[in-house]
Amino acid sequence: MKTIQNIGITLFIIGLAIFTALPFLGTFKLNQTTFDELITSQGIKSEVFIQDLKNTFVDKEFTGIQALAPIVKGVIDNANEVHDKNKEWGKKVYAGSGDMATAIRKASAYGFIPENKGLLWLLTFGLGIIGSLMFIIPQVVTLGKKGIKNDHIYHQSSTNRGWIAWLVFIFLVSFYLVLYFKAEYAVNWTFLVDPISESLSGNPAGQWFVYGFMYCVVMTVMAIRMYIKYRHNVYQMVRTTSVLFFQIVFAFLIPEIMVRLQLSYSKGYDFKNAFPLDYDFFFSWNLKELIASGGLGMFILVWGIVLTLVIVPVMVYFFGKRWYCSWVCGCGGLAETLGDPYRQHSSKSLFSWKIERWLIHGVLVFAVVMTGFTLYGFFAETGTVLGIKVQSIMNTYSFLIGAIFAGVIGTGFYPIFGNRVWCRFGCPLAAYLGFVQRFKSRFRITTNGGQCISCGNCSTYCEQGIDVRAYAQKGENIVRSSCVGCGICSAVCPRGVLKLENGPEEGRINPTEILLGNDVDLMTLVNKK
Amino acid sequence: MEHIVIIGNGIAGVTAARHIRKLSDKKITIISAESDYFFSRTALMYVYMGHMKFEHTQPYENWFWKKNRIDLVKGFVEKVAHEQKKLFLKDGTTITYDQLIIATGSKPNKFGWPGQDLKGVQGLYHKQDLELLEKNAPNNKVCKRAVIVGGGLIGIEMAEMLRTREIPVTFLVREKSFWNGVLPSGESEMINEHILDHHIDLRLDTNLEEIIADENGHAKAIRTDKGDIIECTVVGLTAGVTPNINFLKDSGIELGRGVKVNRFLETNIPNIYAIGDCAEQHEAIGNRRPIEAVWYTGRMMGETLAQTICNNKTEYNPGHWFNSAKFFDIEYQTYGWVFSERSKKETELHFHWRHSKENICITIAYDAATKEFLGINTFGIRMRHEIFDRWLTAKKDVFYVMEYLKDANFDPEFYKSYENEIVVKFNSEFGTQIQPRKKSWKRIFSKA
Ligand SMILES: Cc1cc2nc3c(=O)[nH]c(=O)nc-3n(C[C@H](O)[C@H](O)[C@H](O)COP(=O)(O)OP(=O)(O)OC[C@H]3O[C@@H](n4cnc5c(N)ncnc54)[C@H](O)[C@@H]3O)c2cc1C
Ligand code: SF4
Ligand code: SF4
């Protein structure tokens, strides 16, 4: 078993190494025809720009690691300067240099990488999947009898913030940085999944397709790990299946298929992604597009609003926010699969809880105010509201919250700060659901009378940093806005103290001083006070 | 300001301190020799197994004590001079008190076995024992085999701990079946099987005769009363605990096995009380033992004594008995009294159900004549404390319990439930036609 696992690790590392090396490899050369196509597809009218770009790129060789974006930027700036001077506003180039550089690369790669997409897929994704499964599946045997198996979590470098954890951290953070800010380096990765993308949507893959595909692969592999680790716990099995289903079908397949069908609403739409997590839903370009795309667009518009205003809170009333955060949501899905080995790193201190409340509610306010601005701008048909450029608010949010917080920090920091950094500190939807869960819901975690022995397993493994024990040892139910109902506290409790359940609202919050088991008069005496 | 001094920062002492603070403004000092801050002894095993770090076993953050004005003193009390209301600490300092609470807990039993003080021989009670075990048995290279002596809850925990490091374990159990002084035979039998499933060399009906030393004064083998010699490098002594009260000899405080207390938890000396593992009731309360060495009772005594100290003189009056434990992968809970064959009265009868494949079973005790429900042991099914507490108070009969058993289920959602099977077996044994009722939130949450 150990040998199989070791081979697995080796294969996985080889796959990962090749994947990591890809951005540094390959050669790029733009020929005249592709260049012309590119220019037309980008709708560029500036001759200065075209001429300049042609001189710089056509029939020249570039390597993988050579940064094209700054060169493109130079060309754009130069052209725009000329047009500014000549007052030729119509000719100005608005394309982003990063996007342009990415497009150039995608069109101009040649040689081994784009010619051997299938082989390279096998050497990266293929090896990664096979390797990790070879590591994970033997756990059916190595973990021993079914039950809670957290042995050695604090002895291992990977799960105890050791050097492996730091390497994973660096890898994840770099990966997200490339994805969000240096997409031209992701071009070689897009070739790997081109065939898949083409078979789904009919289009070649972009970096977001790589990400979406990887997301599904990682979640599936790590879901298998969940199934094995928690095989005695049906709640965990059902929940894992649910998040996996919603990720693959709703977040990945349906949007791609929508594109393939060339529906009136040209982009794909993730029907489960509720505003304000889906923060650009009410951005004016999206509203315009929705309204312009007839029946389907209107349906999505109405659906999006009903989802946030009716479906989400009503479901939270009945089931707690878990129905979304740990049964449906994609961010939650990754956290509950890839992130599960890191759940113990969330800080349980009161101090962190204070930061959490400021941050998450701050983001919610930010999202709501921003949406107010965009909606006002949309209806008043203006780009400036109260003297502030709406676009710059949107850009700030997209950059700070959408990219840095949700992506780089949210996932990159898994190995160090735990798997729910974004969900706990940043997600505006979670903040909104949290209000409903705290003040108007049937959900609670019931504490089983006086059975708690204060061992601390529940708190340690709560990914949301809730000090579950603090309630359990007082015999108090846990009713916290941040609880995502992952059910792990209940699973790890060695004394059967915790149960997630939906019941009558009355008696849901039950402050106690004296626990069950002590003299009944004393209990009523003290607890009534 | 009145000064309350508490010796021992375990669950009993700390609960007392917290409640006294809630009820009053008295000056509170807790003295302990073991650790800077209160931690959960029950969680020591998880630290060795790598589920948690030691800091995770501490239920309160370090600022908690200062904020609640509970002074912590690290030191060992060597002598209590009650005439002067003074404590003498090992480091030479003294502390005076107005009221003294003794909450010094237990220490592992040693029955005078030859070799019991050799290197490599240890108990598992204090934080220091955990550190010692980490030294004695870091892995299966250093510790080639461990022998655990004493088949109780701590013994089986120690076995589980050592197995996580793949250390071969021999488990000597005096009884003919594991813990059968407490558990009825069906359950005890199931645990025997489970122990073997975990690759433990379980030796039932076997006593330790002697621990044999090597030339360095380190344990190298043990000899059993069957004459077997078992080579080992670590010997775990887990044959129960006794109150940790040696320092009170000649203090004038009345001692038995523990510190003798009345129902108000008062000792024979005014203003001195004892709670937790170290307290011994003059007369056992109900079916309880005079010394109750469990977590929950320590906490309850702390809650009660705080009332008395804060001028609301209150008897220690525990409600229905309950407890829980975990045997490797099998969770166990008990509510009310279920006695083993060895200790039960003739009027107590049992209904037992065991799953055909899984490690799941229950035993329900009832009175032969009145059919009153006396208690339940449940393995592999979680049950609701409040429901059983209520049924015991209302003296429901066993038929009622069967009919409403679904209300008591506390397993996580989506778990398979076994009430129907259980009731079918019950019906066939009793010739009854009980139909289990659907679970009802209304009943569960009605405040009876
Ligand atoms: C490994 C293990 C697992 C357990 N699991 C469970 C369980 O699952 N369920 C359950 O109900 N119970 C369990 N118990 C028993 C439970 O932990 C004890 O009943 C409980 O901790 C007793 O609490 P206490 O406050 O009375 O004493 P303790 O927790 O023993 O605290 C007493 C403190 O006083 C200190 N002290 C003693 N003498 C002096 C002195 N002279 N000067 C200064 N300080 C002194 C000691 O060092 C100690 O720190 C377990 C015990 C162990 C060891
Ligand atoms: S409290 Fe429990 S269910 Fe809620 S997030 Fe924490 S571990 Fe999950
Ligand atoms: S895991 Fe269970 S017993 Fe341990 S502190 Fe949490 S609720 Fe209490």
PDB file of C-alpha atoms in Angstrom, chain B residues 78-166:
ATOM      1  CA  GLU B  78       2.743  20.784  50.467  1.00  0.00           C
ATOM      2  CA  LYS B  79       0.821  21.545  53.580  1.00  0.00           C
ATOM      3  CA  VAL B  80      -2.490  22.962  54.721  1.00  0.00           C
ATOM      4  CA  ALA B  81      -2.478  24.641  58.122  1.00  0.00           C
ATOM      5  CA  HIS B  82      -6.143  25.200  58.799  1.00  0.00           C
ATOM      6  CA  GLU B  83      -5.657  26.840  62.184  1.00  0.00           C
ATOM      7  CA  GLN B  84      -3.878  29.729  60.460  1.00  0.00           C
ATOM      8  CA  LYS B  85      -5.830  29.326  57.212  1.00  0.00           C
ATOM      9  CA  LYS B  86      -2.540  29.088  55.461  1.00  0.00           C
ATOM     10  CA  LEU B  87      -1.078  27.034  52.615  1.00  0.00           C
ATOM     11  CA  PHE B  88       2.605  26.189  52.334  1.00  0.00           C
ATOM     12  CA  LEU B  89       3.916  25.774  48.850  1.00  0.00           C
ATOM     13  CA  LYS B  90       6.897  23.748  47.759  1.00  0.00           C
ATOM     14  CA  ASP B  91       8.790  26.840  46.627  1.00  0.00           C
ATOM     15  CA  GLY B  92       8.574  28.208  50.161  1.00  0.00           C
ATOM     16  CA  THR B  93       5.816  30.731  49.628  1.00  0.00           C
ATOM     17  CA  THR B  94       2.634  30.773  51.629  1.00  0.00           C
ATOM     18  CA  ILE B  95      -0.877  31.761  50.770  1.00  0.00           C
ATOM     19  CA  THR B  96      -3.643  32.582  53.204  1.00  0.00           C
ATOM     20  CA  TYR B  97      -7.268  31.901  52.468  1.00  0.00           C
ATOM     21  CA  ASP B  98     -10.676  32.550  53.885  1.00  0.00           C
ATOM     22  CA  GLN B  99     -12.272  29.586  52.189  1.00  0.00           C
ATOM     23  CA  LEU B 100     -10.348  26.683  50.724  1.00  0.00           C
ATOM     24  CA  ILE B 101     -11.504  24.377  47.982  1.00  0.00           C
ATOM     25  CA  ILE B 102      -9.583  21.167  47.486  1.00  0.00           C
ATOM     26  CA  ALA B 103      -9.925  19.975  43.905  1.00  0.00           C
ATOM     27  CA  THR B 104      -6.740  18.033  43.433  1.00  0.00           C
ATOM     28  CA  GLY B 105      -8.100  15.232  41.288  1.00  0.00           C
ATOM     29  CA  SER B 106      -6.579  11.792  41.069  1.00  0.00           C
ATOM     30  CA  LYS B 107      -3.402   9.920  40.326  1.00  0.00           C
ATOM     31  CA  PRO B 108      -2.915   6.536  38.703  1.00  0.00           C
ATOM     32  CA  ASN B 109      -3.135   3.486  40.939  1.00  0.00           C
ATOM     33  CA  LYS B 110      -0.032   1.503  41.705  1.00  0.00           C
ATOM     34  CA  PHE B 111      -0.645  -1.738  43.519  1.00  0.00           C
ATOM     35  CA  GLY B 112       2.857  -2.391  44.723  1.00  0.00           C
ATOM     36  CA  TRP B 113       3.907  -4.431  41.724  1.00  0.00           C
ATOM     37  CA  PRO B 114       7.602  -5.281  41.714  1.00  0.00           C
ATOM     38  CA  GLY B 115       9.259  -2.932  39.267  1.00  0.00           C
ATOM     39  CA  GLN B 116       6.442  -0.404  39.175  1.00  0.00           C
ATOM     40  CA  ASP B 117       8.853   2.511  39.470  1.00  0.00           C
ATOM     41  CA  LEU B 118      11.236   1.457  36.728  1.00  0.00           C
ATOM     42  CA  LYS B 119      11.981   3.682  33.778  1.00  0.00           C
ATOM     43  CA  GLY B 120       9.500   3.114  30.992  1.00  0.00           C
ATOM     44  CA  VAL B 121       6.708   2.389  33.448  1.00  0.00           C
ATOM     45  CA  GLN B 122       4.109   5.099  33.569  1.00  0.00           C
ATOM     46  CA  GLY B 123       0.490   6.018  33.995  1.00  0.00           C
ATOM     47  CA  LEU B 124      -1.603   8.367  31.922  1.00  0.00           C
ATOM     48  CA  TYR B 125      -3.165  11.095  33.939  1.00  0.00           C
ATOM     49  CA  HIS B 126      -1.203  14.292  34.048  1.00  0.00           C
ATOM     50  CA  LYS B 127       0.207  16.480  31.322  1.00  0.00           C
ATOM     51  CA  GLN B 128       3.636  15.265  32.404  1.00  0.00           C
ATOM     52  CA  ASP B 129       2.567  11.686  31.670  1.00  0.00           C
ATOM     53  CA  LEU B 130       1.777  12.715  28.130  1.00  0.00           C
ATOM     54  CA  GLU B 131       5.211  14.284  27.758  1.00  0.00           C
ATOM     55  CA  LEU B 132       6.772  11.178  29.213  1.00  0.00           C
ATOM     56  CA  LEU B 133       4.894   8.947  26.802  1.00  0.00           C
ATOM     57  CA  GLU B 134       6.098  11.065  23.932  1.00  0.00           C
ATOM     58  CA  LYS B 135       9.602  10.339  25.184  1.00  0.00           C
ATOM     59  CA  ASN B 136       9.091   6.669  26.009  1.00  0.00           C
ATOM     60  CA  ALA B 137       7.081   5.815  22.922  1.00  0.00           C
ATOM     61  CA  PRO B 138       7.756   8.255  20.108  1.00  0.00           C
ATOM     62  CA  ASN B 139       7.564   5.510  17.485  1.00  0.00           C
ATOM     63  CA  ASN B 140       7.817   1.756  17.061  1.00  0.00           C
ATOM     64  CA  LYS B 141      11.598   1.839  16.728  1.00  0.00           C
ATOM     65  CA  VAL B 142      12.140   3.181  20.229  1.00  0.00           C
ATOM     66  CA  CYS B 143       9.165   1.369  21.683  1.00  0.00           C
ATOM     67  CA  LYS B 144       9.149  -2.159  20.331  1.00  0.00           C
ATOM     68  CA  ARG B 145       6.144  -3.205  22.383  1.00  0.00           C
ATOM     69  CA  ALA B 146       4.021  -1.706  25.094  1.00  0.00           C
ATOM     70  CA  VAL B 147       2.095  -3.581  27.736  1.00  0.00           C
ATOM     71  CA  ILE B 148      -0.935  -1.909  29.226  1.00  0.00           C
ATOM     72  CA  VAL B 149      -2.095  -3.092  32.586  1.00  0.00           C
ATOM     73  CA  GLY B 150      -5.703  -2.531  33.524  1.00  0.00           C
ATOM     74  CA  GLY B 151      -8.766  -2.748  31.357  1.00  0.00           C
ATOM     75  CA  GLY B 152     -10.600   0.468  31.961  1.00  0.00           C
ATOM     76  CA  LEU B 153     -11.308   3.564  29.961  1.00  0.00           C
ATOM     77  CA  ILE B 154      -7.861   5.064  30.272  1.00  0.00           C
ATOM     78  CA  GLY B 155      -6.243   1.731  29.379  1.00  0.00           C
ATOM     79  CA  ILE B 156      -8.157   1.399  26.153  1.00  0.00           C
ATOM     80  CA  GLU B 157      -7.415   5.021  25.291  1.00  0.00           C
ATOM     81  CA  MET B 158      -3.731   4.394  25.826  1.00  0.00           C
ATOM     82  CA  ALA B 159      -3.913   1.351  23.586  1.00  0.00           C
ATOM     83  CA  GLU B 160      -5.564   3.403  20.870  1.00  0.00           C
ATOM     84  CA  MET B 161      -2.924   6.092  21.221  1.00  0.00           C
ATOM     85  CA  LEU B 162      -0.018   3.698  20.871  1.00  0.00           C
ATOM     86  CA  ARG B 163      -1.606   1.953  17.907  1.00  0.00           C
ATOM     87  CA  THR B 164      -1.639   5.207  15.949  1.00  0.00           C
ATOM     88  CA  ARG B 165       2.146   4.986  15.991  1.00  0.00           C
ATOM     89  CA  GLU B 166       1.994   1.352  14.995  1.00  0.00           C
TER      90      GLU B 166
END
